[in-house]
Amino acid sequence: MSKPKVIVTRRWHADVEAVLSDRFDTQLNEDDHSMSVQELQDALRNADAVLPTVCDKVNAEVLGVENIRAKILGSNGVGFNHIDLEAAKAAGLTVTNTPEVLTDCTADLAMTLLLCVARRAGEGERHLRNGEWSGWRPTHMMGTSVTGKTLGLIGMGRIARAVAARAAHGFNMKIIFHDPFPPRAADIADLNATQCASPEEVYAQADFVSLHCPGGKETYHLISTEAFKAMKPGAFVINSARGDVIDEVALVAALDSGEIAGAGLDVFEKEPAVTPALAAMENVVLLPHLGSATQETRKAMGMRVVENLEAFFAGETPRDNLI
Ligand code: DGY
């Protein structure tokens, strides 16, 4: 029997590409370019499975193409706001993602952002590399202590809980959160976390606000002028979730006016474009969407896609079926 034809939209971990090439009739994206609408449509017309990443916009326009051959989108990433699920369903596609395997890695990165911005690590590194450091002195680059402070989580899914565990057990932080779909009482108790009835209740108490909600219509600009005003003066905002949750114009204004003390961002509203004013600010730590970017995690994510594909082509429902 011939192997299913699979098109991969970007370069993946080499070990995963080898497995894909072995088990399927696989077309790789050798030069790792970002595929155009036309290329994504051609992929849907010419393959049994298309494997997009979170940077490919698989929207209604892409999915509206005629004569789709593909039966499954095996997305490489946990977030799926880059895929129009309704349009995918209408086109008869199964869609899968890669939950769980990137939880710890992304939580580590959220803590990296939190620590870097509070302790002025990015600024300090630039200072040193620029040859500006004249030596230790008592008033030099004083940051903000993290240990014992209050961490407010917006969204309390897997990644948020992994951040909370690090913060509570490693940094003795007090954990508060808001989530319209809260986790099990036992998980909340393990973290000694306090549930807040609204995001505003979180903003009013948190020294650090960390975002862990999905992107898309429901959470678009959740963090805008009003939210910044509701935060404690001197609060820090951390975003390792999705860029469009924060209104970047309002963020720049809140940072400029000193309403908040700083921000640590791994994701951006118009990714990969970054609001220029943010890049000019010292109290902002900016990373290029590195949440899941470790060798181990990227391999695990890719292998999870392979697992989903194999189940699908064996006639089973894939473990990470989204629709
Ligand atoms: C995801 O998986 O959704 C991340 O944003 C990329 O790792």
Coordinates of C-alpha atoms and ligand atoms in Angstrom, one line a residue:
M1 CA 0.0 0.0 0.0
S2 CA 1.4 3.5 -0.8
K3 CA 2.3 5.7 2.0
P4 CA 0.1 8.8 2.8
K5 CA 1.5 12.0 1.3
V6 CA 2.5 14.5 4.0
I7 CA 3.6 18.2 3.5
V8 CA 5.5 19.9 6.3
T9 CA 5.3 23.7 6.2
R10 CA 8.5 24.5 8.0
R11 CA 11.8 22.8 9.0
W12 CA 11.2 20.6 12.0
H13 CA 13.6 18.9 14.5
A14 CA 15.9 16.7 12.3
D15 CA 15.0 13.5 14.2
V16 CA 11.3 14.1 13.5
E17 CA 11.9 14.9 9.9
A18 CA 13.7 11.6 9.6
V19 CA 10.8 9.7 11.2
L20 CA 8.3 11.5 9.0
S21 CA 10.4 10.7 5.8
D22 CA 10.6 7.1 6.8
R23 CA 6.9 6.5 7.6
F24 CA 5.2 8.7 5.1
D25 CA 5.7 10.1 1.6
T26 CA 7.0 13.3 3.1
Q27 CA 7.7 16.7 1.4
L28 CA 9.9 18.9 3.6
N29 CA 10.3 22.7 3.4
E30 CA 14.1 22.5 2.7
D31 CA 14.7 26.3 2.8
D32 CA 12.4 26.9 5.8
H33 CA 10.5 29.7 4.1
S34 CA 7.2 30.9 5.4
M35 CA 4.6 29.5 3.0
S36 CA 2.2 31.9 1.1
V37 CA -1.6 31.5 1.0
Q38 CA -1.1 29.9 -2.5
E39 CA 1.5 27.4 -1.2
L40 CA -0.7 26.4 1.7
Q41 CA -3.6 25.9 -0.6
D42 CA -1.5 23.8 -3.0
A43 CA -0.4 21.7 0.0
L44 CA -4.0 21.1 0.9
R45 CA -4.8 20.1 -2.7
N46 CA -1.8 17.8 -3.1
A47 CA -1.3 16.0 0.2
D48 CA -3.2 13.7 2.5
A49 CA -1.9 15.5 5.5
V50 CA -0.6 19.0 6.0
L51 CA 1.5 19.8 9.0
P52 CA 1.4 23.5 9.8
T53 CA 3.0 25.3 12.7
V54 CA 1.7 28.1 14.8
C55 CA 3.1 30.7 12.4
D56 CA 1.0 29.5 9.4
K57 CA -2.3 31.2 9.1
V58 CA -4.6 28.4 8.1
N59 CA -7.6 30.7 7.8
A60 CA -10.9 30.6 5.9
E61 CA -9.3 31.9 2.8
V62 CA -6.7 29.1 2.8
L63 CA -9.3 26.5 3.7
G64 CA -11.8 27.8 1.1
V65 CA -9.7 26.4 -1.8
E66 CA -11.5 23.9 -4.0
N67 CA -10.6 20.2 -4.4
I68 CA -8.9 19.7 -1.1
R69 CA -7.2 16.3 -0.9
A70 CA -6.0 16.6 2.7
K71 CA -7.9 14.9 5.4
I72 CA -5.9 16.1 8.4
L73 CA -4.0 19.2 9.7
G74 CA -1.4 17.9 12.2
S75 CA -0.4 21.2 13.8
N76 CA 2.9 21.4 15.5
G77 CA 2.1 23.4 18.7
V78 CA -0.4 23.5 21.4
G79 CA -2.1 26.8 20.5
F80 CA -4.6 26.6 17.6
N81 CA -5.8 30.2 17.1
H82 CA -3.9 30.2 13.7
I83 CA -6.4 27.7 12.4
D84 CA -10.0 28.5 11.6
L85 CA -11.5 25.4 13.1
E86 CA -15.0 26.0 11.7
A87 CA -13.6 26.4 8.2
A88 CA -11.4 23.3 8.7
K89 CA -14.5 21.3 9.8
A90 CA -16.5 22.5 6.8
A91 CA -13.6 21.4 4.6
G92 CA -13.8 17.9 6.2
L93 CA -10.5 18.1 7.9
T94 CA -9.4 16.6 11.2
V95 CA -7.2 19.0 13.2
T96 CA -4.7 18.0 15.9
N97 CA -2.3 19.9 18.2
T98 CA 0.5 19.0 20.6
P99 CA -0.6 19.6 24.2
E100 CA 1.3 18.5 27.4
V101 CA 4.8 18.0 25.9
L102 CA 5.6 21.7 26.0
T103 CA 4.1 22.5 29.4
D104 CA 7.3 22.6 31.5
C105 CA 9.4 24.2 28.8
T106 CA 7.0 27.1 28.3
A107 CA 6.6 27.5 32.1
D108 CA 10.4 27.7 32.4
L109 CA 10.4 30.5 29.8
A110 CA 7.6 32.4 31.6
M111 CA 9.7 32.3 34.8
T112 CA 12.8 33.4 32.7
L113 CA 10.9 36.4 31.5
L114 CA 9.6 37.2 35.0
L115 CA 13.0 37.0 36.6
C116 CA 14.8 38.8 33.8
V117 CA 12.4 41.8 33.9
A118 CA 12.3 42.0 37.7
R119 CA 16.1 41.7 38.1
R120 CA 16.9 43.9 35.0
A121 CA 18.9 41.1 33.5
G122 CA 18.4 42.1 29.8
E123 CA 19.3 45.7 30.7
G124 CA 22.3 44.6 32.8
E125 CA 23.6 42.4 30.0
R126 CA 23.4 45.3 27.4
H127 CA 25.1 47.6 29.9
L128 CA 28.0 45.2 30.4
R129 CA 28.4 44.3 26.7
N130 CA 28.4 48.0 25.8
G131 CA 31.4 48.5 28.1
E132 CA 29.4 50.8 30.4
W133 CA 30.0 48.9 33.7
S134 CA 32.3 50.8 36.0
G135 CA 32.1 48.3 38.9
W136 CA 29.9 47.3 41.9
R137 CA 28.2 50.0 43.8
P138 CA 25.3 49.9 46.3
T139 CA 22.9 51.8 44.1
H140 CA 23.7 50.1 40.8
M141 CA 20.8 48.7 38.8
M142 CA 18.6 47.8 41.7
G143 CA 15.7 45.6 40.5
T144 CA 12.6 44.2 42.2
S145 CA 12.7 41.1 44.5
V146 CA 10.6 38.1 43.3
T147 CA 10.7 35.8 46.3
G148 CA 7.5 36.1 48.4
K149 CA 5.6 38.3 46.0
T150 CA 2.2 37.7 44.6
L151 CA 1.9 36.1 41.2
G152 CA -1.5 36.6 39.4
L153 CA -2.3 34.2 36.6
I154 CA -4.9 34.9 34.0
G155 CA -5.9 31.5 32.8
M156 CA -5.1 28.4 35.0
G157 CA -4.5 25.7 32.4
R158 CA -1.6 23.3 32.3
I159 CA 1.1 25.9 31.6
A160 CA -0.2 28.3 34.2
R161 CA -0.2 25.6 36.8
A162 CA 3.4 24.7 35.9
V163 CA 4.4 28.3 36.3
A164 CA 2.5 28.5 39.6
A165 CA 4.3 25.4 40.9
R166 CA 7.7 26.9 40.1
A167 CA 6.7 30.3 41.6
A168 CA 5.1 28.8 44.7
H169 CA 7.6 26.0 45.5
G170 CA 10.8 27.7 44.1
F171 CA 10.2 31.3 45.0
N172 CA 7.7 31.1 47.8
M173 CA 5.3 33.3 45.8
K174 CA 1.6 33.6 46.7
I175 CA -0.5 32.4 43.8
I176 CA -3.8 34.0 42.8
F177 CA -5.7 33.3 39.5
H178 CA -8.7 33.9 37.4
D179 CA -10.1 31.3 35.0
P180 CA -13.7 30.9 33.9
F181 CA -13.0 27.2 33.7
P182 CA -10.9 26.6 36.9
P183 CA -8.9 23.5 37.4
R184 CA -9.8 20.7 39.9
A185 CA -9.9 21.7 43.6
A186 CA -7.0 19.3 44.3
D187 CA -4.8 21.2 41.8
I188 CA -5.7 24.5 43.3
A189 CA -5.0 23.2 46.8
D190 CA -1.6 21.7 45.8
L191 CA -0.5 25.2 44.8
N192 CA -2.1 26.9 47.8
A193 CA -3.7 29.1 45.1
T194 CA -6.5 31.5 45.6
Q195 CA -9.2 31.7 42.9
C196 CA -10.4 35.3 42.0
A197 CA -13.8 36.0 40.7
S198 CA -12.6 38.3 37.9
P199 CA -9.4 39.4 36.2
E200 CA -9.7 42.8 37.9
E201 CA -9.5 41.1 41.3
V202 CA -6.2 39.6 40.1
Y203 CA -4.9 42.9 38.8
A204 CA -5.6 44.6 42.1
Q205 CA -3.4 42.3 44.1
A206 CA -0.7 40.9 41.8
D207 CA 2.9 42.1 41.8
F208 CA 3.4 40.0 38.6
V209 CA 0.5 39.3 36.2
S210 CA 1.3 36.3 33.9
L211 CA -1.0 35.6 30.9
H212 CA -2.0 32.0 30.1
C213 CA -5.2 32.3 28.1
P214 CA -5.6 31.3 24.4
G215 CA -5.5 34.0 21.8
G216 CA -8.2 34.8 19.3
K217 CA -11.5 36.7 19.4
E218 CA -12.5 35.9 23.0
T219 CA -9.3 37.3 24.6
Y220 CA -8.3 39.9 22.0
H221 CA -6.9 43.0 23.8
L222 CA -8.0 41.6 27.2
I223 CA -5.1 43.5 28.6
S224 CA -5.7 47.1 27.5
T225 CA -5.9 50.6 29.1
E226 CA -8.5 49.6 31.7
A227 CA -6.6 46.5 32.8
F228 CA -3.3 48.4 33.2
K229 CA -5.1 51.1 35.3
A230 CA -6.5 48.3 37.5
M231 CA -3.0 46.9 38.1
K232 CA -0.9 47.7 41.2
P233 CA 1.6 50.5 40.6
G234 CA 4.9 48.8 40.0
A235 CA 3.4 45.6 38.7
F236 CA 5.1 43.6 35.9
V237 CA 3.2 41.9 33.0
I238 CA 4.5 38.6 31.5
N239 CA 3.1 37.2 28.3
S240 CA 4.1 33.7 27.1
A241 CA 0.6 33.0 25.7
R242 CA -0.5 34.9 22.6
G243 CA 0.4 38.4 21.5
D244 CA -3.0 39.7 20.7
V245 CA -4.1 39.3 24.3
I246 CA -2.2 42.5 25.0
D247 CA -3.0 45.9 23.3
E248 CA 0.6 46.9 22.6
V249 CA -0.3 50.6 22.1
A250 CA -1.9 50.6 25.6
L251 CA 1.1 48.6 27.0
V252 CA 3.6 51.3 25.7
A253 CA 1.4 54.0 27.3
A254 CA 1.3 52.1 30.6
L255 CA 5.0 51.6 30.6
D256 CA 5.7 55.2 29.6
S257 CA 3.5 56.6 32.3
G258 CA 5.0 54.3 35.0
E259 CA 1.5 52.7 35.5
I260 CA 3.3 49.4 35.4
A261 CA 7.0 48.7 36.0
G262 CA 7.9 46.4 33.2
A263 CA 6.9 43.7 30.8
G264 CA 8.4 40.3 29.7
L265 CA 7.1 39.3 26.3
D266 CA 7.7 36.1 24.3
V267 CA 4.7 36.8 21.9
F268 CA 3.6 39.9 20.0
E269 CA 0.4 41.3 18.6
K270 CA 1.7 41.5 15.0
E271 CA 4.3 38.8 15.3
P272 CA 7.0 38.7 14.0
A273 CA 6.8 42.5 13.9
V274 CA 7.4 44.1 17.3
T275 CA 6.0 47.6 18.2
P276 CA 9.2 49.8 17.8
A277 CA 8.6 51.7 21.1
L278 CA 8.8 48.4 23.1
A279 CA 12.2 47.6 21.6
A280 CA 13.4 51.0 22.7
M281 CA 12.5 50.5 26.4
E282 CA 14.9 49.2 29.0
N283 CA 12.2 47.8 31.3
V284 CA 10.9 45.4 28.7
V285 CA 12.4 41.9 28.0
L286 CA 11.6 40.7 24.5
L287 CA 12.1 37.2 23.3
P288 CA 11.3 35.8 19.8
H289 CA 8.5 33.3 20.7
L290 CA 10.9 30.8 22.3
G291 CA 8.4 29.2 24.8
S292 CA 8.8 25.6 23.5
A293 CA 12.2 26.1 21.9
T294 CA 14.4 23.4 23.4
Q295 CA 15.8 20.4 21.5
E296 CA 13.9 18.0 23.8
T297 CA 10.6 19.7 23.5
R298 CA 10.6 20.4 19.8
K299 CA 11.4 16.7 19.2
A300 CA 8.6 15.7 21.6
M301 CA 6.2 18.1 19.8
G302 CA 7.1 16.7 16.4
M303 CA 6.7 13.1 17.6
R304 CA 3.3 13.9 19.0
V305 CA 2.3 15.0 15.5
V306 CA 3.6 11.7 14.2
E307 CA 1.6 9.8 16.7
N308 CA -1.5 11.7 15.8
L309 CA -1.0 11.1 12.1
E310 CA -0.3 7.4 12.6
A311 CA -3.5 7.0 14.6
F312 CA -5.5 8.9 12.0
F313 CA -4.2 6.9 9.0
A314 CA -4.9 3.7 11.0
G315 CA -8.5 4.7 11.1
E316 CA -8.5 5.7 14.8
T317 CA -9.4 9.0 16.4
P318 CA -6.1 10.8 17.1
R319 CA -5.3 11.5 20.8
D320 CA -5.2 15.3 20.2
N321 CA -8.2 15.6 18.0
L322 CA -9.5 19.2 18.2
I323 CA -12.7 18.9 16.1
Ligands
DGY1 C1 2.4 26.8 20.9 O1 2.7 25.6 20.8 O2 1.3 27.2 20.8 C2 3.5 27.7 21.1 O3 3.2 29.0 21.0 C3 4.7 27.4 20.2 O4 5.4 26.5 20.9

